[in-house]
Coordinates of C-alpha atoms in Angstrom, one line a residue:
Chain A
X1 CA -4.6 -2.2 18.4
X2 CA -4.7 -0.2 21.7
X3 CA -5.4 -2.5 24.5
X4 CA -7.4 0.1 26.3
X5 CA -10.0 -1.2 28.7
X6 CA -13.5 -1.1 27.7
X7 CA -14.5 0.9 30.9
X8 CA -16.4 4.2 30.6
X9 CA -13.6 6.4 31.8
X10 CA -13.7 10.0 30.9
X11 CA -10.8 9.7 28.2
X12 CA -12.6 6.4 26.8
X13 CA -15.6 8.5 26.5
X14 CA -14.3 10.8 24.3
X15 CA -12.6 8.2 21.9
X16 CA -15.9 6.3 21.8
X17 CA -17.8 9.2 21.1
X18 CA -15.7 9.9 18.1
X19 CA -15.9 6.2 17.0
X20 CA -19.6 6.2 16.9
X21 CA -20.1 9.5 15.3
X22 CA -17.7 8.7 12.6
X23 CA -19.3 5.2 12.1
X24 CA -22.7 6.3 12.2
X25 CA -23.2 7.5 8.5
X26 CA -21.4 4.5 7.3
X27 CA -23.5 2.2 9.3
X28 CA -26.8 4.0 8.4
X29 CA -25.8 3.4 4.6
X30 CA -25.1 -0.1 5.2
X31 CA -28.5 -0.6 7.0
X32 CA -30.3 1.1 4.0
X33 CA -28.6 -0.6 1.1
X34 CA -27.4 -3.8 2.4
X35 CA -29.0 -5.0 5.7
X36 CA -32.6 -4.1 5.3
X37 CA -32.6 -5.5 1.5
X38 CA -31.0 -8.6 2.7
X39 CA -33.4 -9.2 5.3
X40 CA -36.3 -8.4 3.0
X41 CA -35.2 -10.7 0.3
X42 CA -35.8 -13.5 3.1
X43 CA -39.0 -12.1 4.2
X44 CA -40.6 -11.6 0.9
X45 CA -39.7 -15.1 -0.4
X46 CA -42.4 -16.7 2.3
X47 CA -45.1 -14.5 0.6
X48 CA -47.1 -14.2 -2.5
X49 CA -47.0 -10.7 -3.6
X50 CA -47.3 -9.1 -6.9
X51 CA -45.9 -5.6 -5.8
X52 CA -49.4 -3.6 -6.3
X53 CA -51.9 -5.3 -4.6
X54 CA -52.2 -4.8 -0.4
X55 CA -52.9 -8.3 0.0
X56 CA -49.6 -10.5 0.8
X57 CA -50.6 -13.8 1.7
X58 CA -48.2 -16.0 3.7
X59 CA -47.0 -19.1 1.7
X60 CA -44.5 -20.5 4.1
X61 CA -42.1 -22.6 1.7
X62 CA -44.4 -22.9 -0.9
X63 CA -42.3 -20.4 -3.4
X64 CA -39.1 -22.6 -2.7
X65 CA -41.0 -25.8 -3.5
X66 CA -42.7 -24.4 -6.5
X67 CA -39.3 -23.3 -7.8
X68 CA -37.8 -27.0 -7.6
X69 CA -40.9 -28.0 -9.9
X70 CA -40.6 -25.1 -12.3
X71 CA -38.9 -25.8 -15.8
X72 CA -37.7 -22.4 -16.4
X73 CA -35.9 -22.2 -13.1
X74 CA -34.4 -25.8 -13.5
X75 CA -33.4 -24.9 -17.0
X76 CA -31.7 -21.6 -15.6
X77 CA -30.2 -23.4 -12.8
X78 CA -28.5 -25.9 -15.0
X79 CA -27.4 -23.6 -17.6
X80 CA -26.0 -21.4 -14.8
X81 CA -24.1 -24.3 -13.4
X82 CA -22.7 -25.5 -16.7
X83 CA -21.6 -22.0 -17.5
X84 CA -19.9 -21.1 -14.0
X85 CA -18.1 -24.7 -14.2
X86 CA -17.4 -24.2 -17.7
X87 CA -15.8 -21.0 -17.1
X88 CA -13.8 -22.5 -14.2
X89 CA -12.7 -25.3 -16.5
X90 CA -11.4 -23.3 -19.5
X91 CA -10.3 -20.2 -17.7
X92 CA -8.1 -21.6 -14.7
X93 CA -5.8 -24.0 -16.6
X94 CA -5.1 -21.5 -19.0
X95 CA -4.6 -18.6 -16.7
X96 CA -2.3 -20.9 -14.8
X97 CA -0.3 -21.8 -17.8
X98 CA 0.2 -18.2 -18.7
X99 CA 1.3 -17.2 -15.1
X100 CA 3.8 -20.3 -15.2
X101 CA 5.0 -18.9 -18.3
X102 CA 5.5 -15.3 -17.3
X103 CA 6.6 -16.4 -13.8
X104 CA 10.3 -15.6 -14.6
X105 CA 10.5 -11.8 -15.4
X106 CA 11.1 -11.3 -19.3
X107 CA 11.6 -8.3 -21.5
X108 CA 8.1 -8.3 -22.9
X109 CA 6.4 -9.1 -19.5
X110 CA 4.8 -5.7 -19.0
X111 CA 3.3 -5.8 -22.5
X112 CA 1.9 -9.3 -22.0
X113 CA 0.5 -8.4 -18.6
X114 CA -1.2 -5.6 -20.0
X115 CA -2.6 -7.4 -23.2
X116 CA -3.9 -10.4 -21.0
X117 CA -5.4 -7.7 -18.3
X118 CA -7.1 -5.6 -20.8
X119 CA -10.5 -7.6 -21.0
X120 CA -10.7 -7.5 -17.3
X121 CA -11.0 -3.8 -17.0
X122 CA -13.1 -3.5 -20.3
X123 CA -16.7 -3.1 -19.2
X124 CA -19.0 -6.0 -20.2
X125 CA -21.3 -4.7 -22.7
X126 CA -19.0 -3.6 -25.4
X127 CA -16.6 -6.6 -24.6
X128 CA -19.9 -8.8 -25.1
X129 CA -20.7 -6.6 -28.5
X130 CA -17.1 -7.1 -29.7
X131 CA -17.9 -10.9 -29.4
X132 CA -21.3 -11.0 -30.8
X133 CA -20.0 -9.6 -33.8
X134 CA -17.1 -11.9 -34.1
X135 CA -19.5 -14.8 -33.3
X136 CA -22.0 -13.5 -35.8
X137 CA -23.1 -16.8 -38.1
X138 CA -23.4 -14.8 -41.5
X139 CA -20.7 -12.2 -41.2
X140 CA -18.5 -13.1 -38.3
X141 CA -14.8 -14.0 -38.6
X142 CA -15.0 -17.0 -36.5
X143 CA -16.8 -18.8 -38.9
X144 CA -14.7 -17.5 -41.6
X145 CA -11.6 -19.0 -39.5
X146 CA -13.0 -22.5 -38.9
X147 CA -13.8 -22.5 -42.7
X148 CA -10.3 -22.6 -43.3
X149 CA -10.0 -25.9 -41.4
X150 CA -13.0 -27.1 -43.3
X151 CA -15.7 -26.8 -41.0
X152 CA -19.0 -25.4 -41.9
X153 CA -20.5 -22.1 -40.4
X154 CA -21.7 -22.7 -36.9
X155 CA -25.1 -20.8 -35.5
X156 CA -22.9 -19.8 -32.4
X157 CA -25.7 -17.6 -30.8
X158 CA -29.0 -19.2 -32.0
X159 CA -28.2 -22.8 -31.3
X160 CA -28.8 -23.2 -27.5
X161 CA -25.7 -25.4 -26.8
X162 CA -23.4 -23.4 -28.9
X163 CA -24.8 -20.3 -27.2
X164 CA -24.1 -21.6 -23.7
X165 CA -20.4 -22.4 -25.0
X166 CA -20.2 -18.9 -26.4
X167 CA -21.0 -17.4 -23.0
X168 CA -18.5 -19.5 -21.5
X169 CA -15.8 -18.6 -24.0
X170 CA -16.3 -15.0 -23.6
X171 CA -16.6 -15.1 -19.9
X172 CA -13.3 -17.1 -19.7
X173 CA -11.6 -14.5 -21.8
X174 CA -12.7 -11.8 -19.7
X175 CA -11.5 -13.6 -16.4
X176 CA -8.1 -14.9 -17.5
X177 CA -6.2 -11.7 -17.1
X178 CA -7.5 -11.4 -13.4
X179 CA -6.7 -15.2 -12.4
X180 CA -3.4 -14.9 -14.1
X181 CA -2.2 -12.0 -12.0
X182 CA -3.3 -13.9 -8.9
X183 CA -1.4 -16.8 -9.9
X184 CA 1.6 -14.8 -10.8
X185 CA 1.9 -13.2 -7.4
X186 CA 1.6 -16.9 -5.7
X187 CA 4.1 -18.5 -7.9
X188 CA 6.6 -15.4 -7.6
X189 CA 6.0 -15.9 -3.8
X190 CA 7.6 -19.5 -3.9
X191 CA 10.9 -19.4 -2.5
X192 CA 13.4 -19.9 -5.4
X193 CA 15.7 -22.0 -3.5
X194 CA 12.9 -24.8 -4.0
X195 CA 13.6 -24.5 -7.9
X196 CA 17.5 -24.4 -7.7
X197 CA 17.6 -27.5 -5.7
X198 CA 15.2 -29.0 -8.1
X199 CA 17.5 -28.0 -11.1
X200 CA 20.6 -29.7 -9.2
X201 CA 18.5 -32.9 -8.9
X202 CA 17.8 -32.6 -12.6
X203 CA 14.2 -32.4 -12.3
X204 CA 12.7 -31.3 -15.7
X205 CA 10.5 -27.9 -16.0
X206 CA 7.2 -30.2 -16.0
X207 CA 8.4 -32.0 -13.0
X208 CA 9.3 -28.6 -11.1
X209 CA 5.7 -27.8 -11.9
X210 CA 3.9 -30.8 -10.6
X211 CA 6.1 -31.3 -7.4
X212 CA 6.9 -27.7 -6.5
X213 CA 4.7 -25.1 -8.1
X214 CA 1.3 -26.9 -7.9
X215 CA 1.3 -28.3 -4.2
X216 CA 2.5 -24.8 -2.9
X217 CA -0.2 -22.9 -5.2
X218 CA -2.9 -25.2 -3.9
X219 CA -4.5 -22.4 -1.5
X220 CA -4.4 -20.0 -4.2
X221 CA -5.8 -22.3 -6.8
X222 CA -8.6 -22.9 -4.6
X223 CA -9.2 -19.5 -3.8
X224 CA -9.0 -18.5 -7.5
X225 CA -11.5 -21.4 -8.5
X226 CA -13.9 -20.5 -5.9
X227 CA -14.4 -16.8 -6.7
X228 CA -14.3 -17.8 -10.4
X229 CA -17.4 -19.8 -9.7
X230 CA -19.1 -17.6 -7.3
X231 CA -18.7 -14.4 -9.7
X232 CA -19.9 -16.5 -12.6
X233 CA -23.2 -17.7 -10.9
X234 CA -24.1 -14.1 -11.4
X235 CA -24.1 -14.2 -14.9
X236 CA -26.6 -11.9 -16.5
X237 CA -25.1 -9.0 -18.7
X238 CA -23.5 -11.5 -21.5
X239 CA -26.4 -13.3 -21.8
X240 CA -28.6 -10.4 -22.0
X241 CA -26.5 -8.7 -24.8
X242 CA -25.6 -11.8 -26.6
X243 CA -29.3 -13.1 -26.9
X244 CA -31.0 -9.8 -27.4
X245 CA -31.9 -8.8 -31.0
X246 CA -34.2 -6.4 -32.8
X247 CA -37.2 -8.6 -32.1
X248 CA -36.4 -8.1 -28.4
X249 CA -36.7 -11.3 -27.0
X250 CA -33.5 -11.7 -24.8
X251 CA -32.4 -14.5 -22.7
X252 CA -34.5 -17.2 -24.3
X253 CA -31.7 -18.8 -25.8
X254 CA -29.7 -19.0 -22.8
X255 CA -31.6 -18.7 -19.7
X256 CA -29.6 -18.0 -16.4
X257 CA -30.5 -17.6 -12.8
X258 CA -30.4 -13.7 -12.5
X259 CA -32.2 -13.4 -15.8
X260 CA -34.9 -15.7 -14.6
X261 CA -35.1 -13.9 -11.2
X262 CA -35.4 -10.6 -12.7
X263 CA -38.2 -11.7 -15.2
X264 CA -40.3 -13.3 -12.4
X265 CA -39.9 -10.1 -10.5
X266 CA -40.3 -7.4 -13.2
X267 CA -42.2 -9.2 -15.8
X268 CA -44.6 -11.4 -13.9
X269 CA -44.6 -9.3 -10.8
X270 CA -44.1 -12.5 -8.6
X271 CA -41.8 -10.8 -6.2
X272 CA -42.0 -13.6 -3.6
X273 CA -41.2 -16.3 -6.2
X274 CA -38.4 -14.2 -7.3
X275 CA -36.9 -13.6 -4.0
X276 CA -36.9 -17.4 -3.0
X277 CA -34.8 -17.7 -6.4
X278 CA -32.5 -15.1 -4.9
X279 CA -32.1 -17.0 -1.8
X280 CA -31.3 -20.3 -3.7
X281 CA -28.6 -18.1 -5.3
X282 CA -27.3 -17.1 -2.1
X283 CA -27.4 -20.8 -0.9
X284 CA -25.1 -21.8 -3.6
X285 CA -22.8 -18.7 -3.0
X286 CA -22.5 -19.6 0.7
X287 CA -21.9 -23.3 0.0
X288 CA -18.8 -22.2 -2.2
X289 CA -17.8 -19.9 0.3
X290 CA -17.9 -22.5 3.1
X291 CA -15.9 -24.9 1.0
X292 CA -13.0 -22.3 0.9
X293 CA -13.1 -21.5 4.6
X294 CA -13.2 -25.1 5.6
X295 CA -10.1 -25.7 3.3
X296 CA -8.2 -22.7 4.6
X297 CA -8.8 -23.4 8.2
X298 CA -7.8 -27.0 8.1
X299 CA -4.4 -25.6 6.7
X300 CA -3.7 -23.5 9.2
Chain B
X1 CA 37.4 -40.9 -19.9
X2 CA 37.2 -39.5 -23.3
X3 CA 33.8 -41.0 -24.0
X4 CA 32.5 -39.8 -20.9
X5 CA 33.5 -36.3 -21.7
X6 CA 31.8 -36.5 -25.0
X7 CA 28.5 -37.6 -23.5
X8 CA 28.7 -34.9 -21.0
X9 CA 29.5 -32.3 -23.5
X10 CA 26.6 -33.6 -26.0
X11 CA 24.3 -33.4 -22.9
X12 CA 25.3 -29.8 -22.2
X13 CA 24.9 -28.9 -26.2
X14 CA 21.4 -30.6 -26.1
X15 CA 20.5 -28.7 -22.7
X16 CA 21.3 -25.2 -24.2
X17 CA 19.5 -26.2 -27.4
X18 CA 16.5 -27.2 -25.4
X19 CA 16.4 -23.8 -23.6
X20 CA 16.9 -21.8 -26.7
X21 CA 13.9 -23.7 -28.2
X22 CA 11.9 -23.8 -25.0
X23 CA 12.3 -20.0 -24.6
X24 CA 11.4 -19.3 -28.5
X25 CA 8.3 -21.5 -27.9
X26 CA 7.4 -19.9 -24.8
X27 CA 7.5 -16.5 -26.3
X28 CA 5.3 -17.9 -29.1
X29 CA 2.8 -19.2 -26.9
X30 CA 2.7 -15.9 -24.9
X31 CA 2.3 -13.9 -27.8
X32 CA -0.1 -15.9 -29.6
X33 CA -2.5 -15.8 -26.5
X34 CA -1.8 -12.1 -26.0
X35 CA -3.1 -11.4 -29.6
X36 CA -6.1 -13.6 -29.2
X37 CA -6.9 -11.6 -26.1
X38 CA -6.7 -8.2 -27.7
X39 CA -8.3 -9.4 -30.9
X40 CA -11.9 -8.7 -30.1
X41 CA -10.7 -5.0 -29.4
X42 CA -9.0 -4.6 -32.7
X43 CA -11.9 -6.1 -34.4
X44 CA -14.3 -3.6 -32.7
X45 CA -12.0 -0.7 -33.6
X46 CA -11.7 -1.7 -37.1
X47 CA -15.3 -2.1 -37.6
X48 CA -16.1 1.3 -36.2
X49 CA -14.2 2.7 -39.0
X50 CA -15.4 0.7 -42.0
X51 CA -17.8 1.5 -44.3
X52 CA -21.2 -0.6 -44.4
X53 CA -20.1 -2.3 -47.8
X54 CA -16.6 -3.1 -46.4
X55 CA -18.2 -4.5 -43.2
X56 CA -20.3 -7.0 -44.9
X57 CA -17.5 -8.0 -47.5
X58 CA -16.0 -11.3 -47.4
X59 CA -13.3 -12.1 -46.5
X60 CA -13.3 -9.6 -43.6
X61 CA -10.1 -7.3 -43.3
X62 CA -8.7 -6.0 -40.2
X63 CA -7.5 -2.7 -41.7
X64 CA -10.1 -0.6 -43.1
X65 CA -9.7 0.0 -46.8
X66 CA -11.2 3.2 -46.9
X67 CA -11.7 4.8 -43.0
X68 CA -14.9 6.9 -42.3
X69 CA -16.3 8.7 -39.4
X70 CA -19.7 8.1 -40.4
X71 CA -20.3 5.4 -37.7
X72 CA -19.4 7.7 -35.0
X73 CA -21.5 10.4 -36.5
X74 CA -24.6 7.9 -36.4
X75 CA -23.8 7.1 -32.9
X76 CA -24.0 10.5 -31.7
X77 CA -26.9 11.8 -33.8
X78 CA -29.1 8.9 -33.1
X79 CA -28.6 8.4 -29.6
X80 CA -27.8 10.6 -26.6
X81 CA -24.3 9.0 -26.2
X82 CA -22.8 12.1 -24.6
X83 CA -25.6 12.3 -22.0
X84 CA -24.9 8.7 -21.3
X85 CA -21.2 9.1 -20.9
X86 CA -22.2 12.0 -18.5
X87 CA -24.2 9.9 -16.4
X88 CA -21.7 7.4 -16.2
X89 CA -19.0 9.8 -15.4
X90 CA -21.5 11.2 -12.4
X91 CA -22.1 7.6 -10.9
X92 CA -18.5 6.6 -11.2
X93 CA -17.3 10.1 -9.5
X94 CA -19.7 10.1 -6.9
X95 CA -19.4 6.5 -6.0
X96 CA -15.6 6.9 -5.8
X97 CA -15.6 9.9 -3.4
X98 CA -17.9 8.3 -1.2
X99 CA -16.3 5.0 -1.0
X100 CA -13.0 6.6 -0.2
X101 CA -14.6 8.6 2.4
X102 CA -16.6 5.8 4.1
X103 CA -13.7 3.4 3.6
X104 CA -11.2 5.6 5.2
X105 CA -13.2 6.6 8.2
X106 CA -14.6 3.1 8.9
X107 CA -11.2 1.5 8.2
X108 CA -9.3 3.8 10.6
X109 CA -11.8 3.6 13.4
X110 CA -12.1 -0.2 13.1
X111 CA -8.2 -0.4 13.2
X112 CA -7.4 1.9 16.0
X113 CA -10.4 2.4 18.3
X114 CA -11.6 -0.3 20.9
X115 CA -15.0 0.2 21.6
X116 CA -18.4 -1.6 22.7
X117 CA -19.8 -3.1 19.5
X118 CA -16.5 -3.0 17.6
X119 CA -17.0 -6.8 16.9
X120 CA -20.4 -6.8 16.0
X121 CA -19.8 -4.3 13.4
X122 CA -16.9 -5.9 11.9
X123 CA -18.9 -9.0 11.5
X124 CA -21.8 -7.4 9.9
X125 CA -19.6 -5.7 7.1
X126 CA -18.0 -9.1 6.5
X127 CA -21.2 -11.0 6.4
X128 CA -22.8 -8.6 4.0
X129 CA -19.6 -8.6 1.8
X130 CA -20.2 -12.5 1.0
X131 CA -23.8 -11.7 -0.2
X132 CA -23.9 -11.1 -4.1
X133 CA -25.5 -7.9 -5.2
X134 CA -28.2 -9.9 -7.3
X135 CA -29.3 -11.5 -4.1
X136 CA -30.9 -8.4 -2.6
X137 CA -31.3 -6.2 -5.6
X138 CA -35.1 -6.8 -5.6
X139 CA -35.9 -5.4 -2.4
X140 CA -33.5 -2.7 -2.9
X141 CA -35.6 -1.7 -5.9
X142 CA -38.7 -1.7 -3.8
X143 CA -37.0 0.5 -1.3
X144 CA -35.9 2.9 -3.9
X145 CA -39.4 3.0 -5.2
X146 CA -40.8 4.0 -2.3
X147 CA -38.4 6.5 -1.8
X148 CA -39.1 8.0 -5.2
X149 CA -35.6 7.2 -6.3
X150 CA -36.7 5.4 -9.8
X151 CA -35.6 7.1 -12.8
X152 CA -33.2 9.4 -10.7
X153 CA -29.3 9.9 -10.4
X154 CA -29.3 9.3 -6.8
X155 CA -31.2 6.3 -7.3
X156 CA -28.6 5.0 -9.5
X157 CA -25.9 5.9 -7.4
X158 CA -27.2 4.6 -3.8
X159 CA -26.0 1.1 -4.0
X160 CA -22.5 2.1 -4.6
X161 CA -21.7 4.4 -1.8
X162 CA -19.9 1.9 0.2
X163 CA -17.7 -1.1 -0.8
X164 CA -17.0 -3.7 2.1
X165 CA -13.9 -4.7 0.6
X166 CA -12.8 -0.8 0.8
X167 CA -13.3 -1.0 4.4
X168 CA -11.2 -4.0 5.0
X169 CA -8.4 -3.0 2.8
X170 CA -8.0 0.5 4.4
X171 CA -8.3 -1.1 8.0
X172 CA -5.5 -3.5 7.0
X173 CA -3.2 -0.6 5.8
X174 CA -3.8 1.1 8.9
X175 CA -3.0 -1.7 11.1
X176 CA 0.2 -2.5 9.2
X177 CA 1.6 0.9 8.6
X178 CA 0.5 3.5 11.1
X179 CA 1.8 3.2 14.4
X180 CA -0.1 3.9 17.8
X181 CA 2.3 6.1 19.1
X182 CA 1.6 8.6 16.3
X183 CA -2.2 8.9 17.2
X184 CA -1.0 9.1 21.0
X185 CA 1.2 12.1 20.1
X186 CA -1.5 13.9 18.5
X187 CA -3.7 13.3 21.4
X188 CA -1.0 14.5 24.1
X189 CA -0.6 17.7 21.8
X190 CA -4.4 18.0 22.4
X191 CA -5.3 17.7 19.0
X192 CA -9.0 16.7 18.2
X193 CA -9.8 13.0 17.0
X194 CA -11.1 14.5 13.7
X195 CA -8.2 16.7 13.4
X196 CA -5.9 13.6 13.9
X197 CA -7.9 11.8 11.3
X198 CA -7.9 14.6 8.7
X199 CA -4.2 15.7 9.1
X200 CA -2.1 12.8 10.3
X201 CA -4.1 9.6 9.1
X202 CA -5.3 10.7 5.6
X203 CA -2.0 11.8 4.2
X204 CA -0.4 8.7 5.2
X205 CA -3.3 6.7 3.4
X206 CA -2.7 8.4 -0.1
X207 CA -1.4 5.2 -1.5
X208 CA -4.1 2.8 -0.6
X209 CA -6.8 5.3 -1.0
X210 CA -5.7 6.1 -4.7
X211 CA -5.6 2.5 -5.5
X212 CA -9.0 1.7 -3.9
X213 CA -10.2 4.9 -5.9
X214 CA -9.1 3.6 -9.3
X215 CA -11.1 0.3 -8.4
X216 CA -14.3 2.2 -7.0
X217 CA -14.2 4.3 -10.4
X218 CA -13.9 1.3 -12.6
X219 CA -16.5 -0.9 -10.7
X220 CA -19.1 1.7 -10.9
X221 CA -18.5 2.8 -14.4
X222 CA -18.9 -1.0 -15.4
X223 CA -22.4 -1.6 -13.7
X224 CA -25.2 -2.8 -15.6
X225 CA -27.7 -4.7 -13.8
X226 CA -28.7 -2.1 -11.2
X227 CA -28.8 0.9 -13.7
X228 CA -30.8 -1.0 -16.1
X229 CA -33.3 -1.9 -13.6
X230 CA -33.7 1.6 -12.2
X231 CA -33.8 3.7 -15.3
X232 CA -36.3 3.4 -18.1
X233 CA -35.9 7.1 -19.3
X234 CA -33.5 7.5 -22.2
X235 CA -31.8 10.5 -20.6
X236 CA -30.8 8.7 -17.5
X237 CA -29.1 5.6 -19.0
X238 CA -25.5 5.0 -18.1
X239 CA -23.0 4.3 -21.3
X240 CA -23.2 0.7 -20.2
X241 CA -27.1 0.4 -20.4
X242 CA -27.5 2.9 -23.2
X243 CA -25.2 0.9 -25.3
X244 CA -27.1 -2.4 -24.6
X245 CA -30.3 -1.0 -25.7
X246 CA -28.6 1.1 -28.7
X247 CA -27.4 -2.4 -30.1
X248 CA -30.8 -3.7 -30.0
X249 CA -32.0 -1.1 -32.6
X250 CA -29.2 -1.7 -34.9
X251 CA -28.7 -5.4 -35.1
X252 CA -27.5 -5.3 -39.0
X253 CA -25.6 -1.9 -38.4
X254 CA -22.2 -3.4 -37.0
X255 CA -20.5 0.0 -37.7
X256 CA -22.7 1.6 -35.3
X257 CA -22.6 -0.6 -32.7
X258 CA -18.9 -0.9 -32.9
X259 CA -18.5 2.8 -32.9
X260 CA -20.9 3.1 -29.9
X261 CA -18.8 0.3 -28.0
X262 CA -15.5 2.4 -28.7
X263 CA -17.0 5.4 -27.4
X264 CA -18.3 3.8 -24.2
X265 CA -15.2 1.9 -23.3
X266 CA -12.6 4.5 -24.5
X267 CA -12.8 6.4 -20.8
X268 CA -12.0 3.3 -18.9
X269 CA -9.3 2.0 -21.2
X270 CA -7.7 5.5 -21.0
X271 CA -7.7 5.2 -17.2
X272 CA -6.2 1.8 -17.6
X273 CA -3.5 2.7 -19.8
X274 CA -2.7 5.8 -17.6
X275 CA -2.6 3.7 -14.5
X276 CA -1.7 0.2 -15.6
X277 CA 1.0 -0.5 -13.1
X278 CA -0.9 0.7 -10.0
X279 CA -4.2 -1.3 -11.3
X280 CA -2.3 -4.4 -11.9
X281 CA -0.5 -4.3 -8.5
X282 CA -3.6 -3.4 -6.9
X283 CA -5.6 -6.6 -8.2
X284 CA -2.3 -8.6 -7.1
X285 CA -2.7 -7.0 -3.5
X286 CA -6.4 -7.2 -3.2
X287 CA -7.1 -10.6 -4.7
X288 CA -4.9 -12.2 -2.2
X289 CA -6.6 -10.4 0.7
X290 CA -9.9 -11.2 -0.8

């Protein structure tokens, strides 16, 4: 960064002109597709509006209060929270384990990295369809597989509890590769002298993990956990595809926040209500982000 | 003395045995996990080539007994899959080009120019980056409706013209790798700011820009929520949206659904296999910069 003064000299004027001209289109796009919609979300959330009529009565916080007494919203919030933390619970320990096992470069490392990373780049709809077929109660291979161990076939996508589990399973599968790569970078950045010293002292692999890897990986562990939970709170596509069938009743088995929001907005035309729901989602994300910032600031 | 030596020897042998055993078991765990990760793909691929009778036969088999292309024929004759793929391609390409341009210019200016309002602009980009798309998509839909962009390609593309992370990423790269002297030298030679950006800066950013480009492309290709909201005419669906709705009409036809999945996922997997190393390294880099 050049420490030029912020005075309007002829030289500065030329540079500023370029900076402003270059940034104007970018800023204009930002205003139209980010800033205005974000402000609008807040504004609309205080009104009752059905998308068509000219009347828009001001409601104050009525939408927010109404949501807290709305069964569908509360179920969605509960399901989404269970799913988000379920994904955290499954994906983070597994991806950490894989990363630890992969930390020392081995012959097949590139192959493993590719295989674990494949679900990350796959788009959600085909990935979900592959799982939908595997989880199919009647013809799916999963029921056949658990049959070998004496379990009876389970209605994975029909029973609400199992359906929540299925969403967690498939979402964890999809995110493990991403988390693994971030952990892998973190582990490889730990100076090898720590491990060498530990080996001389006769520390076992497990002791090395508990006393060196885990403490030094804490910030990355937190980062991965927080982004896993944040991204999981937006869960929608999986649920839409898993639960939709020929009868066209998607989302009734597992109701999640974004699904409930879209339904309030576009099926019942309760724009204010849906916007208040969006603000709740934002508040959750902000709290999670703040946890991360506070922790990182305390460290440095 | 001799007793101690034996014990030491025994310890050493046991350790060697342990490392060999742990190496084998590590390899086994990694391989088993990796196979579980790719299993759904193999299953999808295998189903796409099976006959209806074989798909429903019990127990299921991974290798199709009599491979057939009928499912792919069904996909392309019953749905405009070619059109959907084209729409996805248009969305992904336009979005990528726009993101590269906006990220390059904004990242460069924010890194190397000191002007009034720079900090405010930076904070705006940072603050909006935290807000998930799902939070503001309803008002965005209303704006699109007012502008007559429902059921149009520009409407599908509009939200994906910028990427906050892209701007930060390029800004970081400019700060880390482009010395001020280089820009000053151009200015002393009398070059215009635009010329310096186009001819001096851009060529130095090809590495980061191509990493960003791959991401932008995959991100746009994988979009589902927005394209599904803004389109309701079959010809404007993207591969993702089309496939999601296609499957509702073929609940029992797993072969056709699998073939459709293979078709819609193939382009992105080809990109992945061609650029595997850059993509994984890119994630490693970007993830840590968050």
